[in-house]
Amino acid sequence: MSKLDATRAELALLVLYLNKAEARDKICRAIQYGSKFLSNGEPGTAQNVDKTTSLARKVFRLFKFVNDLHGLISPVPQGTPLPLILLGKSKNALLSTFLFLDQIVWLGRTGIYKNKERTERIGRISLFCWLGASFCTVLVEIGEIARLSAAIKKQEKDLKDKNINQHQVCYHQDEKYRANLKKTNERSLALVKASMDLLVAVGLLQLAPKKVTPRVTGALGFVSSLISCYQLLPPASKAKAS
């Protein structure tokens, strides 16, 4: 393949990536929280970028609450423990509520909905919903990682018993073992992101203003956004990035 063909292929992947509304939203999110980090809550250009980008992102999320509403009523994979099912459904319900209320906040910030005081109250309630959803996500990811870890240990034992006469067992040659290892890595990254989002929500709600300052909130939100951008990459691009 020539350099021109390789460039075309890479540009085609980039176009495909940027055509996703979710990808554009996460790029805007990185800009928003990067600006929050720079402004540290002080008035100026960076804070203006933070506020305008935050408002612009709400347009990307119009009717997005339907996704989690669908997840709420969809069946779960067979064999999933009841606590994880309840946590997953709670996450869907809270996230759907957050995204629905966020649309009312957008109406208020744009001046379509005139009650400013109620808009601020709804905005705070929506952030508490996001905080709860992030907390549920953290617990779900911990639970799923624990399940995968148990499955990997069982596979290691089975492979040792199967190859008892061999001095060294190459686990990575087993397809199921590799798949579970990949899932564990993905879940671990999702856990890191959810933990950061949890702290971002705490910062936005100012529940611990001395510890989670606007700068800390901005830094965590920026890194969380970059993780989201990475998670949305096509599999081939992820392999190159790794």
mmCIF file of C-alpha atoms in Angstrom:
data_model
loop_
_atom_site.group_PDB
_atom_site.id
_atom_site.type_symbol
_atom_site.label_atom_id
_atom_site.label_comp_id
_atom_site.label_asym_id
_atom_site.label_seq_id
_atom_site.Cartn_x
_atom_site.Cartn_y
_atom_site.Cartn_z
ATOM 1 C CA MET A 1 0.000 0.000 0.000
ATOM 2 C CA SER A 2 1.403 3.402 -1.000
ATOM 3 C CA LYS A 3 1.649 6.356 1.396
ATOM 4 C CA LEU A 4 -1.230 8.064 -0.430
ATOM 5 C CA ASP A 5 -3.458 5.003 -0.010
ATOM 6 C CA ALA A 6 -2.527 4.768 3.668
ATOM 7 C CA THR A 7 -3.341 8.478 4.141
ATOM 8 C CA ARG A 8 -6.685 8.025 2.396
ATOM 9 C CA ALA A 9 -7.523 5.051 4.625
ATOM 10 C CA GLU A 10 -6.611 7.001 7.774
ATOM 11 C CA LEU A 11 -8.652 10.020 6.632
ATOM 12 C CA ALA A 12 -11.608 7.734 5.870
ATOM 13 C CA LEU A 13 -11.418 6.406 9.446
ATOM 14 C CA LEU A 14 -11.239 9.973 10.773
ATOM 15 C CA VAL A 15 -14.301 11.006 8.731
ATOM 16 C CA LEU A 16 -16.152 7.923 9.981
ATOM 17 C CA TYR A 17 -15.185 8.810 13.555
ATOM 18 C CA LEU A 18 -16.188 12.478 13.287
ATOM 19 C CA ASN A 19 -19.518 11.525 11.698
ATOM 20 C CA LYS A 20 -20.527 10.125 15.087
ATOM 21 C CA ALA A 21 -22.509 12.669 17.118
ATOM 22 C CA GLU A 22 -21.152 11.015 20.285
ATOM 23 C CA ALA A 23 -17.545 11.547 19.151
ATOM 24 C CA ARG A 24 -18.136 15.252 18.398
ATOM 25 C CA ASP A 25 -19.821 15.627 21.789
ATOM 26 C CA LYS A 26 -16.820 14.117 23.596
ATOM 27 C CA ILE A 27 -14.382 16.347 21.683
ATOM 28 C CA CYS A 28 -16.465 19.360 22.741
ATOM 29 C CA ARG A 29 -16.462 17.984 26.284
ATOM 30 C CA ALA A 30 -12.663 17.877 26.272
ATOM 31 C CA ILE A 31 -12.624 21.536 25.151
ATOM 32 C CA GLN A 32 -15.184 22.440 27.837
ATOM 33 C CA TYR A 33 -13.303 20.855 30.738
ATOM 34 C CA GLY A 34 -9.917 21.915 29.403
ATOM 35 C CA SER A 35 -11.235 25.492 29.511
ATOM 36 C CA LYS A 36 -12.550 24.944 33.039
ATOM 37 C CA PHE A 37 -9.085 23.761 34.090
ATOM 38 C CA LEU A 38 -7.477 26.883 32.581
ATOM 39 C CA SER A 39 -10.033 29.317 34.034
ATOM 40 C CA ASN A 40 -10.107 27.758 37.539
ATOM 41 C CA GLY A 41 -13.524 29.388 37.949
ATOM 42 C CA GLU A 42 -12.185 32.894 37.293
ATOM 43 C CA PRO A 43 -13.915 35.214 34.759
ATOM 44 C CA GLY A 44 -12.209 35.521 31.383
ATOM 45 C CA THR A 45 -11.915 33.982 27.933
ATOM 46 C CA ALA A 46 -11.410 30.412 29.222
ATOM 47 C CA GLN A 47 -14.551 30.590 31.359
ATOM 48 C CA ASN A 48 -16.537 31.965 28.398
ATOM 49 C CA VAL A 49 -15.347 29.015 26.275
ATOM 50 C CA ASP A 50 -16.345 26.644 29.095
ATOM 51 C CA LYS A 51 -19.883 28.079 29.319
ATOM 52 C CA THR A 52 -20.551 28.374 25.579
ATOM 53 C CA THR A 53 -19.203 24.865 24.867
ATOM 54 C CA SER A 54 -21.314 23.453 27.707
ATOM 55 C CA LEU A 55 -24.420 25.023 26.160
ATOM 56 C CA ALA A 56 -23.486 23.827 22.657
ATOM 57 C CA ARG A 57 -23.058 20.244 23.913
ATOM 58 C CA LYS A 58 -26.643 20.166 25.119
ATOM 59 C CA VAL A 59 -27.792 20.279 21.480
ATOM 60 C CA PHE A 60 -25.870 17.038 20.776
ATOM 61 C CA ARG A 61 -27.759 15.416 23.663
ATOM 62 C CA LEU A 62 -31.294 16.292 22.519
ATOM 63 C CA PHE A 63 -33.495 13.161 22.810
ATOM 64 C CA LYS A 64 -30.449 11.125 23.874
ATOM 65 C CA PHE A 65 -32.379 10.081 26.997
ATOM 66 C CA VAL A 66 -34.225 7.595 24.742
ATOM 67 C CA ASN A 67 -31.016 5.476 24.506
ATOM 68 C CA ASP A 68 -30.932 4.796 28.245
ATOM 69 C CA LEU A 69 -34.712 4.465 28.377
ATOM 70 C CA HIS A 70 -34.332 1.661 25.817
ATOM 71 C CA GLY A 71 -31.539 0.143 27.920
ATOM 72 C CA LEU A 72 -33.819 0.273 30.967
ATOM 73 C CA ILE A 73 -36.478 -1.919 29.353
ATOM 74 C CA SER A 74 -34.093 -4.173 27.383
ATOM 75 C CA PRO A 75 -33.341 -7.731 28.631
ATOM 76 C CA VAL A 76 -29.996 -8.347 30.348
ATOM 77 C CA PRO A 77 -27.463 -11.038 29.369
ATOM 78 C CA GLN A 78 -28.288 -14.441 30.814
ATOM 79 C CA GLY A 79 -26.362 -15.300 33.972
ATOM 80 C CA THR A 80 -25.934 -11.708 35.184
ATOM 81 C CA PRO A 81 -26.257 -11.574 39.017
ATOM 82 C CA LEU A 82 -29.325 -9.758 40.373
ATOM 83 C CA PRO A 83 -27.334 -6.998 42.189
ATOM 84 C CA LEU A 84 -25.578 -6.091 38.914
ATOM 85 C CA ILE A 85 -28.914 -6.119 37.057
ATOM 86 C CA LEU A 86 -30.448 -3.725 39.616
ATOM 87 C CA LEU A 87 -27.399 -1.437 39.538
ATOM 88 C CA GLY A 88 -27.381 -1.431 35.732
ATOM 89 C CA LYS A 89 -31.078 -0.598 35.516
ATOM 90 C CA SER A 90 -30.673 2.112 38.181
ATOM 91 C CA LYS A 91 -27.846 3.607 36.111
ATOM 92 C CA ASN A 92 -30.062 3.619 32.996
ATOM 93 C CA ALA A 93 -32.950 5.253 34.881
ATOM 94 C CA LEU A 94 -30.747 7.947 36.454
ATOM 95 C CA LEU A 95 -28.862 8.701 33.248
ATOM 96 C CA SER A 96 -32.096 8.898 31.252
ATOM 97 C CA THR A 97 -33.532 11.314 33.850
ATOM 98 C CA PHE A 98 -30.349 13.413 33.756
ATOM 99 C CA LEU A 99 -30.454 13.701 29.957
ATOM 100 C CA PHE A 100 -34.179 14.508 29.955
ATOM 101 C CA LEU A 101 -33.819 17.241 32.602
ATOM 102 C CA ASP A 102 -30.749 18.552 30.768
ATOM 103 C CA GLN A 103 -33.023 19.433 27.834
ATOM 104 C CA ILE A 104 -35.123 21.649 30.128
ATOM 105 C CA VAL A 105 -31.891 23.293 31.320
ATOM 106 C CA TRP A 106 -30.987 23.954 27.661
ATOM 107 C CA LEU A 107 -34.404 25.566 27.106
ATOM 108 C CA GLY A 108 -33.794 27.784 30.133
ATOM 109 C CA ARG A 109 -30.227 28.757 29.177
ATOM 110 C CA THR A 110 -31.305 29.705 25.651
ATOM 111 C CA GLY A 111 -34.178 31.862 26.966
ATOM 112 C CA ILE A 112 -37.009 29.710 25.592
ATOM 113 C CA TYR A 113 -38.014 28.704 29.129
ATOM 114 C CA LYS A 114 -38.220 31.903 31.173
ATOM 115 C CA ASN A 115 -38.151 30.675 34.790
ATOM 116 C CA LYS A 116 -34.463 31.130 35.633
ATOM 117 C CA GLU A 117 -34.731 30.007 39.269
ATOM 118 C CA ARG A 118 -36.511 26.774 38.352
ATOM 119 C CA THR A 119 -33.987 26.153 35.552
ATOM 120 C CA GLU A 120 -31.117 26.313 38.058
ATOM 121 C CA ARG A 121 -32.977 23.962 40.425
ATOM 122 C CA ILE A 122 -33.653 21.476 37.619
ATOM 123 C CA GLY A 123 -30.004 21.736 36.556
ATOM 124 C CA ARG A 124 -28.883 20.807 40.072
ATOM 125 C CA ILE A 125 -31.316 17.863 40.253
ATOM 126 C CA SER A 126 -30.033 16.627 36.870
ATOM 127 C CA LEU A 127 -26.438 16.721 38.155
ATOM 128 C CA PHE A 128 -27.430 14.655 41.205
ATOM 129 C CA CYS A 129 -28.932 12.123 38.777
ATOM 130 C CA TRP A 130 -25.629 12.037 36.877
ATOM 131 C CA LEU A 131 -23.762 11.637 40.174
ATOM 132 C CA GLY A 132 -25.975 8.652 41.047
ATOM 133 C CA ALA A 133 -25.577 7.148 37.566
ATOM 134 C CA SER A 134 -21.772 7.469 37.794
ATOM 135 C CA PHE A 135 -21.794 5.806 41.227
ATOM 136 C CA CYS A 136 -23.884 2.912 39.867
ATOM 137 C CA THR A 137 -21.498 2.606 36.902
ATOM 138 C CA VAL A 138 -18.499 2.372 39.261
ATOM 139 C CA LEU A 139 -20.182 -0.452 41.211
ATOM 140 C CA VAL A 140 -21.233 -2.275 38.007
ATOM 141 C CA GLU A 141 -17.698 -2.126 36.597
ATOM 142 C CA ILE A 142 -16.185 -3.380 39.874
ATOM 143 C CA GLY A 143 -18.677 -6.264 39.871
ATOM 144 C CA GLU A 144 -18.010 -7.151 36.222
ATOM 145 C CA ILE A 145 -14.228 -7.016 36.721
ATOM 146 C CA ALA A 146 -14.597 -9.366 39.707
ATOM 147 C CA ARG A 147 -16.647 -11.782 37.543
ATOM 148 C CA LEU A 148 -14.082 -11.657 34.739
ATOM 149 C CA SER A 149 -11.220 -12.154 37.201
ATOM 150 C CA ALA A 150 -12.915 -15.284 38.572
ATOM 151 C CA ALA A 151 -13.492 -16.567 35.013
ATOM 152 C CA ILE A 152 -9.820 -15.961 34.087
ATOM 153 C CA LYS A 153 -8.586 -17.817 37.194
ATOM 154 C CA LYS A 154 -10.859 -20.750 36.354
ATOM 155 C CA GLN A 155 -9.558 -20.776 32.761
ATOM 156 C CA GLU A 156 -5.955 -20.728 34.021
ATOM 157 C CA LYS A 157 -6.662 -23.710 36.288
ATOM 158 C CA ASP A 158 -8.405 -25.609 33.469
ATOM 159 C CA LEU A 159 -5.535 -24.921 31.064
ATOM 160 C CA LYS A 160 -2.972 -26.066 33.664
ATOM 161 C CA ASP A 161 -4.907 -29.298 34.229
ATOM 162 C CA LYS A 162 -5.230 -29.797 30.478
ATOM 163 C CA ASN A 163 -1.493 -29.270 29.868
ATOM 164 C CA ILE A 164 -0.246 -30.850 33.091
ATOM 165 C CA ASN A 165 2.783 -32.454 31.407
ATOM 166 C CA GLN A 166 4.056 -29.173 29.973
ATOM 167 C CA HIS A 167 6.545 -27.074 31.976
ATOM 168 C CA GLN A 168 5.041 -23.782 30.809
ATOM 169 C CA VAL A 169 1.438 -23.092 29.829
ATOM 170 C CA CYS A 170 0.879 -20.335 27.263
ATOM 171 C CA TYR A 171 -2.471 -18.906 28.325
ATOM 172 C CA HIS A 172 -2.538 -16.283 25.569
ATOM 173 C CA GLN A 173 -2.902 -18.948 22.904
ATOM 174 C CA ASP A 174 -6.391 -19.672 24.224
ATOM 175 C CA GLU A 175 -8.995 -17.538 22.432
ATOM 176 C CA LYS A 176 -11.468 -17.365 25.349
ATOM 177 C CA TYR A 177 -8.673 -16.388 27.741
ATOM 178 C CA ARG A 178 -7.575 -13.548 25.435
ATOM 179 C CA ALA A 179 -11.184 -12.377 25.039
ATOM 180 C CA ASN A 180 -11.713 -12.230 28.822
ATOM 181 C CA LEU A 181 -8.408 -10.430 29.270
ATOM 182 C CA LYS A 182 -9.444 -7.851 26.669
ATOM 183 C CA LYS A 183 -12.822 -7.380 28.375
ATOM 184 C CA THR A 184 -11.049 -6.895 31.728
ATOM 185 C CA ASN A 185 -8.858 -4.156 30.259
ATOM 186 C CA GLU A 186 -11.900 -2.439 28.741
ATOM 187 C CA ARG A 187 -13.831 -2.685 32.009
ATOM 188 C CA SER A 188 -10.839 -1.337 33.969
ATOM 189 C CA LEU A 189 -10.647 1.694 31.682
ATOM 190 C CA ALA A 190 -14.417 2.203 32.035
ATOM 191 C CA LEU A 191 -14.012 2.022 35.839
ATOM 192 C CA VAL A 192 -11.319 4.727 35.779
ATOM 193 C CA LYS A 193 -13.536 6.932 33.599
ATOM 194 C CA ALA A 194 -16.635 6.402 35.777
ATOM 195 C CA SER A 195 -14.621 7.221 38.926
ATOM 196 C CA MET A 196 -13.426 10.452 37.331
ATOM 197 C CA ASP A 197 -16.976 11.330 36.215
ATOM 198 C CA LEU A 198 -18.153 10.750 39.786
ATOM 199 C CA LEU A 199 -15.631 13.306 41.056
ATOM 200 C CA VAL A 200 -16.530 15.709 38.221
ATOM 201 C CA ALA A 201 -20.177 15.566 39.333
ATOM 202 C CA VAL A 202 -19.069 16.249 42.932
ATOM 203 C CA GLY A 203 -17.100 19.259 41.644
ATOM 204 C CA LEU A 204 -19.968 20.652 39.560
ATOM 205 C CA LEU A 205 -22.344 20.318 42.527
ATOM 206 C CA GLN A 206 -19.688 21.881 44.810
ATOM 207 C CA LEU A 207 -20.156 19.154 47.413
ATOM 208 C CA ALA A 208 -16.470 19.382 48.402
ATOM 209 C CA PRO A 209 -15.389 22.841 47.132
ATOM 210 C CA LYS A 210 -12.071 22.910 49.013
ATOM 211 C CA LYS A 211 -10.868 19.557 47.665
ATOM 212 C CA VAL A 212 -12.592 19.303 44.279
ATOM 213 C CA THR A 213 -11.899 22.804 42.955
ATOM 214 C CA PRO A 214 -12.865 24.040 39.450
ATOM 215 C CA ARG A 215 -9.301 23.266 38.334
ATOM 216 C CA VAL A 216 -9.456 19.691 39.678
ATOM 217 C CA THR A 217 -12.920 19.281 38.114
ATOM 218 C CA GLY A 218 -11.568 20.553 34.792
ATOM 219 C CA ALA A 219 -8.538 18.238 34.866
ATOM 220 C CA LEU A 220 -10.620 15.166 35.703
ATOM 221 C CA GLY A 221 -13.269 16.051 33.110
ATOM 222 C CA PHE A 222 -10.602 16.597 30.436
ATOM 223 C CA VAL A 223 -8.927 13.210 31.055
ATOM 224 C CA SER A 224 -12.338 11.496 31.255
ATOM 225 C CA SER A 225 -13.266 13.047 27.892
ATOM 226 C CA LEU A 226 -10.042 11.792 26.284
ATOM 227 C CA ILE A 227 -10.834 8.287 27.564
ATOM 228 C CA SER A 228 -14.323 8.572 26.025
ATOM 229 C CA CYS A 229 -12.786 9.672 22.705
ATOM 230 C CA TYR A 230 -10.464 6.646 22.814
ATOM 231 C CA GLN A 231 -13.347 4.269 23.613
ATOM 232 C CA LEU A 232 -15.210 5.497 20.522
ATOM 233 C CA LEU A 233 -12.281 4.765 18.189
ATOM 234 C CA PRO A 234 -12.709 1.936 15.645
ATOM 235 C CA PRO A 235 -10.976 -1.321 16.764
ATOM 236 C CA ALA A 236 -8.150 -0.938 14.187
ATOM 237 C CA SER A 237 -7.374 2.602 15.393
ATOM 238 C CA LYS A 238 -7.393 1.451 19.036
ATOM 239 C CA ALA A 239 -4.762 -1.159 18.208
ATOM 240 C CA LYS A 240 -2.523 1.537 16.666
ATOM 241 C CA ALA A 241 -3.102 3.883 19.632
ATOM 242 C CA SER A 242 -2.124 1.119 22.055
#
